PDB file of C-alpha atoms in Angstrom:
ATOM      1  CA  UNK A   1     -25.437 -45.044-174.514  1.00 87.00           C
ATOM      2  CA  UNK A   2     -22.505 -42.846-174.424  1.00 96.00           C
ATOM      3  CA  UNK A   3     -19.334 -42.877-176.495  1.00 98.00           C
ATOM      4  CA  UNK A   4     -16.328 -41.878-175.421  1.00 98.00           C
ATOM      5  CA  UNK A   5     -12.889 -39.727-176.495  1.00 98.00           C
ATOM      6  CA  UNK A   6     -10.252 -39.820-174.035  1.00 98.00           C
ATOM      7  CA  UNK A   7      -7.719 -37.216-173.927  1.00 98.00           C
ATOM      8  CA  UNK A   8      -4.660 -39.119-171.990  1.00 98.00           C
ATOM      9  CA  UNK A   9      -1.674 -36.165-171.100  1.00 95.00           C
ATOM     10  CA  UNK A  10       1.419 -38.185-171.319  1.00 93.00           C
ATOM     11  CA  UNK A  11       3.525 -36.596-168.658  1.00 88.00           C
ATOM     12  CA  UNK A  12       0.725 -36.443-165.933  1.00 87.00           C
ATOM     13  CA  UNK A  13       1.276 -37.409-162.455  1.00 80.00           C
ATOM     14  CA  UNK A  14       5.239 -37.869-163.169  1.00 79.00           C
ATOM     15  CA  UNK A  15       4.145 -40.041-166.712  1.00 86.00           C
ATOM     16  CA  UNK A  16       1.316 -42.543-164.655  1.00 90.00           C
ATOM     17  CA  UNK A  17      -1.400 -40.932-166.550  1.00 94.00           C
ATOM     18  CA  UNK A  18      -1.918 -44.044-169.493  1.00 95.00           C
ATOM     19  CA  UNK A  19      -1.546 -46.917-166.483  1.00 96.00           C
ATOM     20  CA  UNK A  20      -4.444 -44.851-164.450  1.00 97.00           C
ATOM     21  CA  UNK A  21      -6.216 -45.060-168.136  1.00 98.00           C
ATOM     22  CA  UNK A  22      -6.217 -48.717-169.060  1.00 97.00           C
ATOM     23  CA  UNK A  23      -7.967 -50.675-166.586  1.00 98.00           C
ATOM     24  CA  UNK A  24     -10.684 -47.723-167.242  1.00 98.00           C
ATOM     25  CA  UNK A  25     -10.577 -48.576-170.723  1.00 98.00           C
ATOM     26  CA  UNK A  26     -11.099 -52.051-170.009  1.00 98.00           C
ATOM     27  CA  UNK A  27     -13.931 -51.811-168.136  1.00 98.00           C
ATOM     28  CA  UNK A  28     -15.756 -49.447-170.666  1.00 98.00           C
ATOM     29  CA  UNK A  29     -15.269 -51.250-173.544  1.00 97.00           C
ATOM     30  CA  UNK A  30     -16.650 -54.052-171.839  1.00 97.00           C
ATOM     31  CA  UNK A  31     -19.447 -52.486-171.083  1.00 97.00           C
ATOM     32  CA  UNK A  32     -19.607 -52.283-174.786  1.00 96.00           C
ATOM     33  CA  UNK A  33     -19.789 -48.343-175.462  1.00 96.00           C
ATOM     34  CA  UNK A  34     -17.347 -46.682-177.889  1.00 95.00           C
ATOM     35  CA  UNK A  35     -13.779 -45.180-176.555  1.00 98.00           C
ATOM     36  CA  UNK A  36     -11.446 -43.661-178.353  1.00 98.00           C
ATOM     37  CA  UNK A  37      -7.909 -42.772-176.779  1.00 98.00           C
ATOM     38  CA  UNK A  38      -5.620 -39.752-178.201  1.00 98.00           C
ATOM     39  CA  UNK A  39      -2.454 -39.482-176.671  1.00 97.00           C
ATOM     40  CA  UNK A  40      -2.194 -35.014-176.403  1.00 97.00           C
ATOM     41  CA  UNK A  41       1.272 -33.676-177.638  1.00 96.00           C
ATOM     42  CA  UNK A  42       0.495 -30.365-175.830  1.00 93.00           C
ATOM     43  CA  UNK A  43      -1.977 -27.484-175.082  1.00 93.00           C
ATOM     44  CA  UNK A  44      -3.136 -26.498-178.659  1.00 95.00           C
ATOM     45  CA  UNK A  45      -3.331 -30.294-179.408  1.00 97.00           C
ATOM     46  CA  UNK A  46      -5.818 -30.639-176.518  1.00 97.00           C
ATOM     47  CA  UNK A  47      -8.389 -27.987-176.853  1.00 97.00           C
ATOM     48  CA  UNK A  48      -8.675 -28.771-180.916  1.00 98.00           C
ATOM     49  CA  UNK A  49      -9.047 -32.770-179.715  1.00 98.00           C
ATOM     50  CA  UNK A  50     -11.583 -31.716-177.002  1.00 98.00           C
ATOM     51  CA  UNK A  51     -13.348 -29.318-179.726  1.00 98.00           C
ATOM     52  CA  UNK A  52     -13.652 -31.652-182.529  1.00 98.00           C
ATOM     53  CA  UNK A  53     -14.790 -34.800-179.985  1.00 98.00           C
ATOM     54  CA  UNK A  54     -17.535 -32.971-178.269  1.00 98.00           C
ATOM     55  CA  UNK A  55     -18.495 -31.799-182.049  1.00 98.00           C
ATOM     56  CA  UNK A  56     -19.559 -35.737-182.588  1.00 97.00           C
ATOM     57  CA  UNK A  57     -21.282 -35.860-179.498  1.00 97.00           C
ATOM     58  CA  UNK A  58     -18.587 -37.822-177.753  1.00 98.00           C
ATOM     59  CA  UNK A  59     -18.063 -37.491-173.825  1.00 98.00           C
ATOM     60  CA  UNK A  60     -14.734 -35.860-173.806  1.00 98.00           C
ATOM     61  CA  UNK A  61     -12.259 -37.592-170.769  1.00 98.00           C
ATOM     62  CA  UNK A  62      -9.112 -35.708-169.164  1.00 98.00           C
ATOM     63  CA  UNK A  63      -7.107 -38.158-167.923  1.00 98.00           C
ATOM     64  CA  UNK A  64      -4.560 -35.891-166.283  1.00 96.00           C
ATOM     65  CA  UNK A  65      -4.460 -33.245-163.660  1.00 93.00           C
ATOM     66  CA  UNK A  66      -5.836 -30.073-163.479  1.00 94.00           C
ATOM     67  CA  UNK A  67      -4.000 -28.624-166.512  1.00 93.00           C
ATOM     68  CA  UNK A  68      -5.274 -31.055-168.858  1.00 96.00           C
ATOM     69  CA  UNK A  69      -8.958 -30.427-167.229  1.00 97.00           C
ATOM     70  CA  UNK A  70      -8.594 -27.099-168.242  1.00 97.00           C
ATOM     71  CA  UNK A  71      -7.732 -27.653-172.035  1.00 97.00           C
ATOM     72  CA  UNK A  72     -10.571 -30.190-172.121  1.00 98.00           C
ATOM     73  CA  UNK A  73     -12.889 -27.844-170.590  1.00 98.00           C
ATOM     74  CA  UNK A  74     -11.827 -24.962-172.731  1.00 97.00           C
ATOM     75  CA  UNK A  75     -12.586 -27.193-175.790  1.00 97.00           C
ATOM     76  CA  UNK A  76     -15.832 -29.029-174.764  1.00 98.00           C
ATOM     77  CA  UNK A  77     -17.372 -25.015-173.773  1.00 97.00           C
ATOM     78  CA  UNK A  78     -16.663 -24.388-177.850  1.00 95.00           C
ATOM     79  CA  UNK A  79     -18.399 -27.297-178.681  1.00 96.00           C
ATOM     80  CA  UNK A  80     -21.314 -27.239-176.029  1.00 95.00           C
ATOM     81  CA  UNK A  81     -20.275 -30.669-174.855  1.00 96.00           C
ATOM     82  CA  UNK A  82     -20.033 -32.617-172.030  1.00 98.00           C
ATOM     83  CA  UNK A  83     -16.492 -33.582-169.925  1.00 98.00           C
ATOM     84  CA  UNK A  84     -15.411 -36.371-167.611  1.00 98.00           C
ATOM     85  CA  UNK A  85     -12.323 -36.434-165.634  1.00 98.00           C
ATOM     86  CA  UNK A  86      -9.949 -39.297-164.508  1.00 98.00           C
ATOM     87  CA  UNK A  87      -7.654 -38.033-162.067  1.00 96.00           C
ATOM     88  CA  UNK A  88      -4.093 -38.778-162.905  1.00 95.00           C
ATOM     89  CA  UNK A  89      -2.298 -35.797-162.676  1.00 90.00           C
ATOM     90  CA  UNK A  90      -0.536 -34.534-158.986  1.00 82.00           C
ATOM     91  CA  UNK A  91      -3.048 -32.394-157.587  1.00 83.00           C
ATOM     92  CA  UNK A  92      -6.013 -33.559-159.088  1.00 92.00           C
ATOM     93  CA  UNK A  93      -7.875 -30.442-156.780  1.00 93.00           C
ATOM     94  CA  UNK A  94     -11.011 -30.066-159.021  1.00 95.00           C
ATOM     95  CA  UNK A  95     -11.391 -33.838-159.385  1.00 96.00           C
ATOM     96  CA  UNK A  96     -11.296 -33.848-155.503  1.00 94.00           C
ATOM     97  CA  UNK A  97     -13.345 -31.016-155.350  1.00 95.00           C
ATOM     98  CA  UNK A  98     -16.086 -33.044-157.305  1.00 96.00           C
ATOM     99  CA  UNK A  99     -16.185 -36.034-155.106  1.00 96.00           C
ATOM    100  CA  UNK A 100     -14.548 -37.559-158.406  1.00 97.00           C
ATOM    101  CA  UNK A 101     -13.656 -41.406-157.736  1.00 95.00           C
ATOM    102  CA  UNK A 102      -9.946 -43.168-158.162  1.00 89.00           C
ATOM    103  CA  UNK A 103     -10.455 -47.021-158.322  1.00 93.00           C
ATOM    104  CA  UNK A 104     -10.982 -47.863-162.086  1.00 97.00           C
ATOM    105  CA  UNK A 105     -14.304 -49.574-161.643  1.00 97.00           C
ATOM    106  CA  UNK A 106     -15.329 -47.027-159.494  1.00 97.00           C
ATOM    107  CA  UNK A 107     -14.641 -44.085-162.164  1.00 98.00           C
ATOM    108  CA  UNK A 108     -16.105 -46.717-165.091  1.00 98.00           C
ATOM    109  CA  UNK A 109     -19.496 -46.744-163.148  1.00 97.00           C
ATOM    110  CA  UNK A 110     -19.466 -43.460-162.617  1.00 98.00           C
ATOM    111  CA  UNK A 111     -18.548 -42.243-166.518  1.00 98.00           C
ATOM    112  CA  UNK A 112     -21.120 -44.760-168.128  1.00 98.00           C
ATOM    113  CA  UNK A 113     -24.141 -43.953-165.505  1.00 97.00           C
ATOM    114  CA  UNK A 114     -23.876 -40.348-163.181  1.00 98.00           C
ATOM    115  CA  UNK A 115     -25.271 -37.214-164.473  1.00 97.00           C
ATOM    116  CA  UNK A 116     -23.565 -34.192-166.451  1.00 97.00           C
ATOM    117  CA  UNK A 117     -23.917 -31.000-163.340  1.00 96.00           C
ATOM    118  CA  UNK A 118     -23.400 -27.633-164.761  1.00 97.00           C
ATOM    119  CA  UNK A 119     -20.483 -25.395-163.970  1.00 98.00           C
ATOM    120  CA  UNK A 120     -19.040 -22.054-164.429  1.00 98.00           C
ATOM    121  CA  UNK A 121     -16.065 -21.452-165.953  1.00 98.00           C
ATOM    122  CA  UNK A 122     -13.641 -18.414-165.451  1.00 98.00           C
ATOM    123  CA  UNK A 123     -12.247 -16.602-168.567  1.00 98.00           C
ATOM    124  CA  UNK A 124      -8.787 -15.187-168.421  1.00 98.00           C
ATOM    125  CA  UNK A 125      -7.555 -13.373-171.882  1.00 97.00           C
ATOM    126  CA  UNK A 126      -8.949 -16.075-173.755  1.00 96.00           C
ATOM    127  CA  UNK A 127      -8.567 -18.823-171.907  1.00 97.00           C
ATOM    128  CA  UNK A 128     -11.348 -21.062-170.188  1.00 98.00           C
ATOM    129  CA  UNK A 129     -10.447 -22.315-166.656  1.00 98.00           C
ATOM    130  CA  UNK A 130     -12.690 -24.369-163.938  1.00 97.00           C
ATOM    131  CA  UNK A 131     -10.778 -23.934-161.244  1.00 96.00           C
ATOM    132  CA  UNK A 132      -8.638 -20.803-160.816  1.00 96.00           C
ATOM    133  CA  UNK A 133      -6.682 -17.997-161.495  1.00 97.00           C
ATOM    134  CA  UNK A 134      -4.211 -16.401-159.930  1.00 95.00           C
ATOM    135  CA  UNK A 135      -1.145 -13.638-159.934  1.00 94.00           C
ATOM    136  CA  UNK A 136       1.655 -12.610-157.754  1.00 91.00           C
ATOM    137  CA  UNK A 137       3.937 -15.286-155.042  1.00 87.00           C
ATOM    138  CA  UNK A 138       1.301 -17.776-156.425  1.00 85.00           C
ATOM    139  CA  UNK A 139       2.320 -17.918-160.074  1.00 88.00           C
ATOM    140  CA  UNK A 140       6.153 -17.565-158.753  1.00 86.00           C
ATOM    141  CA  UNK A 141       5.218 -20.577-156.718  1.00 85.00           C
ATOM    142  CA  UNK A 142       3.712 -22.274-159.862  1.00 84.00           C
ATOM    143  CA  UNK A 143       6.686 -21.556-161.806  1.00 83.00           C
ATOM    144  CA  UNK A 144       8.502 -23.905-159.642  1.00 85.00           C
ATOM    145  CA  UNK A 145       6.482 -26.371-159.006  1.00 80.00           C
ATOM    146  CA  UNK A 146       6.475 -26.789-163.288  1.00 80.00           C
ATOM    147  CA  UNK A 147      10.667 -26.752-162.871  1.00 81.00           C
ATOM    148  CA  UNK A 148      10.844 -29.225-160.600  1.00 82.00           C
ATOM    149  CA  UNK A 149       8.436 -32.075-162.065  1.00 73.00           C
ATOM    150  CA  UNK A 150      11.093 -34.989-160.336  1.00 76.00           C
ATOM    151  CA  UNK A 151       9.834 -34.124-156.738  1.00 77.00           C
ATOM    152  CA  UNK A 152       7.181 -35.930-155.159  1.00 75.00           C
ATOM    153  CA  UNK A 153       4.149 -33.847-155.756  1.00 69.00           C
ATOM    154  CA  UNK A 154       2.616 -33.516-151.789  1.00 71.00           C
ATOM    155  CA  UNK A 155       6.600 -32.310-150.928  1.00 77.00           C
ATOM    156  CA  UNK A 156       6.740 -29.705-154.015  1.00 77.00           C
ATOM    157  CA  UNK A 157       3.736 -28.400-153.420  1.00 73.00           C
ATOM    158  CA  UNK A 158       4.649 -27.300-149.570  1.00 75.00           C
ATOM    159  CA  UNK A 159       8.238 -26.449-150.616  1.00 81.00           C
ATOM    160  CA  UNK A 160       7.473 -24.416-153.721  1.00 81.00           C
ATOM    161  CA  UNK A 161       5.329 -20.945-151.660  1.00 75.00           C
ATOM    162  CA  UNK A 162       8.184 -20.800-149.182  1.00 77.00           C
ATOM    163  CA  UNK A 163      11.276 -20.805-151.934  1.00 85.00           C
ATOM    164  CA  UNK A 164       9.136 -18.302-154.174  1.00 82.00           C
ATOM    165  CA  UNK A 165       8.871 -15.877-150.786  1.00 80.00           C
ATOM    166  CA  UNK A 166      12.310 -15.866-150.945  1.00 81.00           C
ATOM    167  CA  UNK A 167      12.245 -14.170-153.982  1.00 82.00           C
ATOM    168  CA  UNK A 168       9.389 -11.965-154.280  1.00 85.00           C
ATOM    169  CA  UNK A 169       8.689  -8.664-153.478  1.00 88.00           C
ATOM    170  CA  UNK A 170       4.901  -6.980-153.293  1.00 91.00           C
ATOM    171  CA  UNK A 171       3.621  -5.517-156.314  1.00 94.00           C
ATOM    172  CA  UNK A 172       1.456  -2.621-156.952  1.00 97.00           C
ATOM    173  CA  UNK A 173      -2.077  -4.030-158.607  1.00 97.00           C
ATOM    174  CA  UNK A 174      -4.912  -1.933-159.065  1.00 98.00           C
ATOM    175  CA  UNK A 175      -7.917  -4.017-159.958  1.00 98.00           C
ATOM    176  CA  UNK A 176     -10.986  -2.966-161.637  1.00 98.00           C
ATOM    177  CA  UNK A 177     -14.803  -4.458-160.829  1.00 96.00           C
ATOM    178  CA  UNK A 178     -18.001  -4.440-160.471  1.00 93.00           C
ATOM    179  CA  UNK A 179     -17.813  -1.883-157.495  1.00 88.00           C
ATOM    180  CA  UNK A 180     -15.296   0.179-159.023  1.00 94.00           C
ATOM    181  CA  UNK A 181     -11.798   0.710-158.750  1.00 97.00           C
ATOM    182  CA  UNK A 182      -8.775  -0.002-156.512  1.00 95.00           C
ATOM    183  CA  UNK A 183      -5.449  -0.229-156.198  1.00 97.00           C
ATOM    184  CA  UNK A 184      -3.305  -1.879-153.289  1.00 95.00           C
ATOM    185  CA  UNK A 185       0.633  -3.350-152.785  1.00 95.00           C
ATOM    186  CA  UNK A 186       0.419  -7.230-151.557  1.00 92.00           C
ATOM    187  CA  UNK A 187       1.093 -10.879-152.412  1.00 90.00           C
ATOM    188  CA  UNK A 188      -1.092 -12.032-154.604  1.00 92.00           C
ATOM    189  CA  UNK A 189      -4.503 -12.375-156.300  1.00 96.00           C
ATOM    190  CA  UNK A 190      -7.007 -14.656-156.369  1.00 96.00           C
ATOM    191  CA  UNK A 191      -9.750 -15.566-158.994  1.00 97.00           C
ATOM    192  CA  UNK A 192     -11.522 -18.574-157.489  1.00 97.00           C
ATOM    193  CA  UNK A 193     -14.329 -20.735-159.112  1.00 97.00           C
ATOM    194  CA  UNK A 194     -13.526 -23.881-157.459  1.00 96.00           C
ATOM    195  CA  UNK A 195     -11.162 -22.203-154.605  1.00 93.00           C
ATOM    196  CA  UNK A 196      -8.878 -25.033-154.470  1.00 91.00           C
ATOM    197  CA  UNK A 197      -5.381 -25.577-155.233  1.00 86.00           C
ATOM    198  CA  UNK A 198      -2.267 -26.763-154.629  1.00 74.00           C
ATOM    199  CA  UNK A 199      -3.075 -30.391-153.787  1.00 74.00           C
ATOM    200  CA  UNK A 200      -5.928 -29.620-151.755  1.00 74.00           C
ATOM    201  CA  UNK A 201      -5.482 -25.974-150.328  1.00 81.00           C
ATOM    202  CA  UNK A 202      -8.598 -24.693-149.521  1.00 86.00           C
ATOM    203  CA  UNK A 203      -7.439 -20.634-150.662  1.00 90.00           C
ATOM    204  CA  UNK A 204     -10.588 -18.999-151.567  1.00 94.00           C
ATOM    205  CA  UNK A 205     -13.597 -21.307-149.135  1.00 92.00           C
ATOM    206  CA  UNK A 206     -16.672 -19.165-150.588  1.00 94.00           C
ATOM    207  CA  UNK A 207     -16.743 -20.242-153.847  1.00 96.00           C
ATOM    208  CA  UNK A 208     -18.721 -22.357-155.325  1.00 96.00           C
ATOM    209  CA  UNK A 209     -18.371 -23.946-159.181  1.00 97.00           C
ATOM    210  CA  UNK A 210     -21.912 -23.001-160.203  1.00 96.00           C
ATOM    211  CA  UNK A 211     -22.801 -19.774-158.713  1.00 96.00           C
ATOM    212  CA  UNK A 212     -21.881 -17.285-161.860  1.00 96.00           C
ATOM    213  CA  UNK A 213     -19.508 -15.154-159.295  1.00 97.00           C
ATOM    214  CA  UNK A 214     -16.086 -14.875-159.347  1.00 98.00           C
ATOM    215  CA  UNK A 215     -14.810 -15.338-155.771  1.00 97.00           C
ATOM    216  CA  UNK A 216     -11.679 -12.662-155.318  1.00 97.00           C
ATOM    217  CA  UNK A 217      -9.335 -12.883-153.020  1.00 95.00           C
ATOM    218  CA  UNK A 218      -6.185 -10.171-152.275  1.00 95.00           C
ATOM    219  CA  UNK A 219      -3.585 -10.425-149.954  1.00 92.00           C
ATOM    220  CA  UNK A 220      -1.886  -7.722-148.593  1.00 90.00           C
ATOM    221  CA  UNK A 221       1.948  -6.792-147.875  1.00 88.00           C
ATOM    222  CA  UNK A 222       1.740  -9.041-144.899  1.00 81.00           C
ATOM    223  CA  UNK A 223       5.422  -9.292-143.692  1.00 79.00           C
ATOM    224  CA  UNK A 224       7.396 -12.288-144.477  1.00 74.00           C
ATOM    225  CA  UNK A 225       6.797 -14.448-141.594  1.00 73.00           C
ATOM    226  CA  UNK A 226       3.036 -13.529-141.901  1.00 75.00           C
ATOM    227  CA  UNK A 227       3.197 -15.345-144.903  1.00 71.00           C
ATOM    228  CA  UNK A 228       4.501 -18.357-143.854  1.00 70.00           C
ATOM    229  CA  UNK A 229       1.621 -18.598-141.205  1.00 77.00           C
ATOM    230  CA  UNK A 230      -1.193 -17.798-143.772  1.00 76.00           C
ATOM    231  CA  UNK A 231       0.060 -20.845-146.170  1.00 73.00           C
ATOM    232  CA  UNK A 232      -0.673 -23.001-143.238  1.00 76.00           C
ATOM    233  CA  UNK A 233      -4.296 -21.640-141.998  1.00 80.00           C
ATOM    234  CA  UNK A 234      -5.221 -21.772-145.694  1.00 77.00           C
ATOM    235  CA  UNK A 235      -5.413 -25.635-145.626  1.00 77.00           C
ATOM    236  CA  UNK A 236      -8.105 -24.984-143.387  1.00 78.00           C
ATOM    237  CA  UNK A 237      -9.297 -21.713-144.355  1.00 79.00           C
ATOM    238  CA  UNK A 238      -8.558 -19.733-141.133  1.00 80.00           C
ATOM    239  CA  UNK A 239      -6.373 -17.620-143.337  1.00 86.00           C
ATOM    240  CA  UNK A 240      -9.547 -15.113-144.412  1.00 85.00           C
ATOM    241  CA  UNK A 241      -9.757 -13.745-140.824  1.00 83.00           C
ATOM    242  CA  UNK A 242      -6.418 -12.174-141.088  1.00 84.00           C
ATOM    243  CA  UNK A 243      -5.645  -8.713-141.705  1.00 85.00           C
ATOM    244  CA  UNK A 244      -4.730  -7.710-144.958  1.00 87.00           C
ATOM    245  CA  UNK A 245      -6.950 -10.674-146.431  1.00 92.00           C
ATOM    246  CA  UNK A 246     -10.147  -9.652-148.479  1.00 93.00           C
ATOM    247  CA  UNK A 247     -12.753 -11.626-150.385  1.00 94.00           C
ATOM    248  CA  UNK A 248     -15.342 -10.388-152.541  1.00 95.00           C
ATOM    249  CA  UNK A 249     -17.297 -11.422-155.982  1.00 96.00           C
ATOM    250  CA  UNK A 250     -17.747  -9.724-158.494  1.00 97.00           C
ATOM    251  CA  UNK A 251     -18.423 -11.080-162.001  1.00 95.00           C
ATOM    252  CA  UNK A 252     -16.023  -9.356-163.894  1.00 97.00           C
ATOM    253  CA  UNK A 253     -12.480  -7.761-163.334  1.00 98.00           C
ATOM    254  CA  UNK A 254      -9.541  -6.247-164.653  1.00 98.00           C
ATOM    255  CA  UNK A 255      -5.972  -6.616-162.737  1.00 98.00           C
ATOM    256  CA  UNK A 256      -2.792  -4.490-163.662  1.00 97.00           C
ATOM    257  CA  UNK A 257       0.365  -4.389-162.032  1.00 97.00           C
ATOM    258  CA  UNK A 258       3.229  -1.981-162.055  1.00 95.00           C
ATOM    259  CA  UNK A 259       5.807  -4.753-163.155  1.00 92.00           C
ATOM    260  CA  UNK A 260       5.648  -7.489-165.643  1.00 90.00           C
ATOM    261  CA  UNK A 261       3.410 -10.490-163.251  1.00 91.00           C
ATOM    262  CA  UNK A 262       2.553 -13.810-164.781  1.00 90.00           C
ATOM    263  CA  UNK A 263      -0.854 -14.935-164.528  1.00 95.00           C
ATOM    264  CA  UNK A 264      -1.318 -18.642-163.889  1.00 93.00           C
ATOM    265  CA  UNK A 265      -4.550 -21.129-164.309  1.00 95.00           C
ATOM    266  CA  UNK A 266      -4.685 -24.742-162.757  1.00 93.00           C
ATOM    267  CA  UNK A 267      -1.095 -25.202-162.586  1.00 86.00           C
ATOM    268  CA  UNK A 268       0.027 -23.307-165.701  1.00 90.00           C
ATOM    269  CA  UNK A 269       1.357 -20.190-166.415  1.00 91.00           C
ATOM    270  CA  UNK A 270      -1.098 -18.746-169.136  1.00 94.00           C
ATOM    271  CA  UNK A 271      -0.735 -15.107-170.327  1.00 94.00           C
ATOM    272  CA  UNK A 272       0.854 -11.908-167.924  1.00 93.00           C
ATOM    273  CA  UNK A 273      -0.988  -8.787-166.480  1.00 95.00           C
ATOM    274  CA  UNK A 274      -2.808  -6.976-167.734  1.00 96.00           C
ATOM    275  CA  UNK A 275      -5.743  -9.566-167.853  1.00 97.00           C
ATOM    276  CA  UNK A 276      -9.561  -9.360-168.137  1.00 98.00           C
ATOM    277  CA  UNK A 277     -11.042 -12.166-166.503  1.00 98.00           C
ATOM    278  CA  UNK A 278     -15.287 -12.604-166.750  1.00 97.00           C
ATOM    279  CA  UNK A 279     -17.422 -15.698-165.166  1.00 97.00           C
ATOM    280  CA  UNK A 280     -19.124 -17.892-167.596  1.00 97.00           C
ATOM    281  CA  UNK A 281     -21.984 -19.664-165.887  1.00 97.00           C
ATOM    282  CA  UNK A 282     -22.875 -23.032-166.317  1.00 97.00           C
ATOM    283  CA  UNK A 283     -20.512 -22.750-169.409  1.00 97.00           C
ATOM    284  CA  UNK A 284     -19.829 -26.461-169.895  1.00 97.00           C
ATOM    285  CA  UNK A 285     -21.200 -29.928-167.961  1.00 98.00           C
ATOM    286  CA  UNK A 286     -19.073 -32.621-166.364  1.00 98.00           C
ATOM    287  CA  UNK A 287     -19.836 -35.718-165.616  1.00 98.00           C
ATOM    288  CA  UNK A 288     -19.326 -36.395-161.545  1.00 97.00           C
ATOM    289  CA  UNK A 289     -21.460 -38.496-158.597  1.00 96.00           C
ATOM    290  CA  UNK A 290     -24.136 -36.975-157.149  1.00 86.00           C
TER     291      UNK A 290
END
């Protein structure tokens, strides 16, 4: 049977995270199996929690949103463990992605009796991320969204791209990868495993969580109102047929801008260009429905 550590991130989902939890906890512990609950005080705090769980051979829980999924998964990878998610953050897009249920008995059944499916995870200067990476009006956008935690998430997340176009210009990235190297002026960059964000943007379609390729995607200097127009195709994923919109793999790269550019993973900003970012396949195992 399996025993539990759940990793519950306080301010997730606007502070809903340890309600979403209990009934869960209920409902496992009266299954019978072992559950232990640690209340994370932050990043660091996660990924040693996550580390030292999947050590004992604990099933290591993320009850959050994507940010907390990535600490967990960073953690559980150093251990060789396996991760379970209960979605309680605001976008919640890998948990979605993964067919990942919301009803407490629902997630209960599925934790105690669904396999562990390998995926990839994407390494960006030293950090471990499932879902994806990105650089440019993204990050900006990110930025925001973090700010502005008080605004109801499925508003922020439409609001936030159009303020940060407001106050972006195109940078000047040259990238470096498997095919060689290039150098262009756009938006942004892409590094997709899971190639969805931003409650439920689907930014990079192609790629897939277990297929050992980094999905990339650039976007050009597309004027301003061009912009605008791609942000709404890509919650369909019309937006790749545009000019000045390219996706390729590759399964390892190196991005460089000519200004300071944060880099940003699953909702966080995480380190600044330069960055090195590789594809670790089938790096860690979550547990999800079939």
């Amino acid at each position: 049977m399996r025993r539990f550590t759940a990793l519950v991130n306080p301010i997730s989902g606007g502070g809903r995270a340890k309600a979403v939890w209990r009934p869960v906890l209920k409902r496992l512990t009266g299954a019978g199996v072992v559950v232990k609950t640690v209340t994370t005080t932050g990043r660091g705090h996660a990924l040693d929690q996550a580390c030292a769980a999947a050590t004992r051979g604990h099933v290591v829980i993320a009850v959050g949103g994507d940010g907390l999924v990535r600490d967990v998964a960073g953690g559980v990878r150093a251990a060789g463990g396996v991760m379970g998610i209960v979605p309680a953050g605001r976008g919640n897009d890998l948990a979605r992605l993964l067919r990942i249920p919301t009803g407490a008995t629902a997630v209960a059944t599925m934790l105690l009796n669904a396999p562990a499916k390998p995926i990839d995870l994407i390494e960006v200067n030293g950090v471990y991320v499932p879902g994806n990476v990105y650089m440019g009006i993204d990050s900006l956008a990110t930025r925001i969204i973090n700010r502005n935690r008080w605004v109801p998430a499925r508003l922020l997340y439409r609001a936030a791209p159009a303020v940060a176009l407001l106050r972006w210009r195109p940078a000047r990235y040259t990238l470096v990868d498997d095919t060689g190297r290039r150098t262009m002026t756009g938006h942004t960059v892409v590094v997709a495993n899971s190639g969805v964000y931003g409650h439920g943007l689907s930014i990079v379609p192609p790629a897939r969580l277990d297929d050992g390729h980094l999905h990339v995607m650039t976007v050009g200097d597309l004027p301003r109102s061009a912009v605008v127009s791609f942000m709404r195709q890509a919650e369909t994923g019309e937006h790749l047929d545009r000019d000045g919109v390219d996706v390729h793999t590759t399964t390892e790269l190196t991005v460089a801008a000519d200004r300071p550019v944060p880099v940003c993973a699953d909702g966080d900003e995480v380190t600044e260009l330069p960055a090195v970012i590789r594809s670790h396949r089938h790096a860690i195992s979550v547990i999800a429905p079939v």
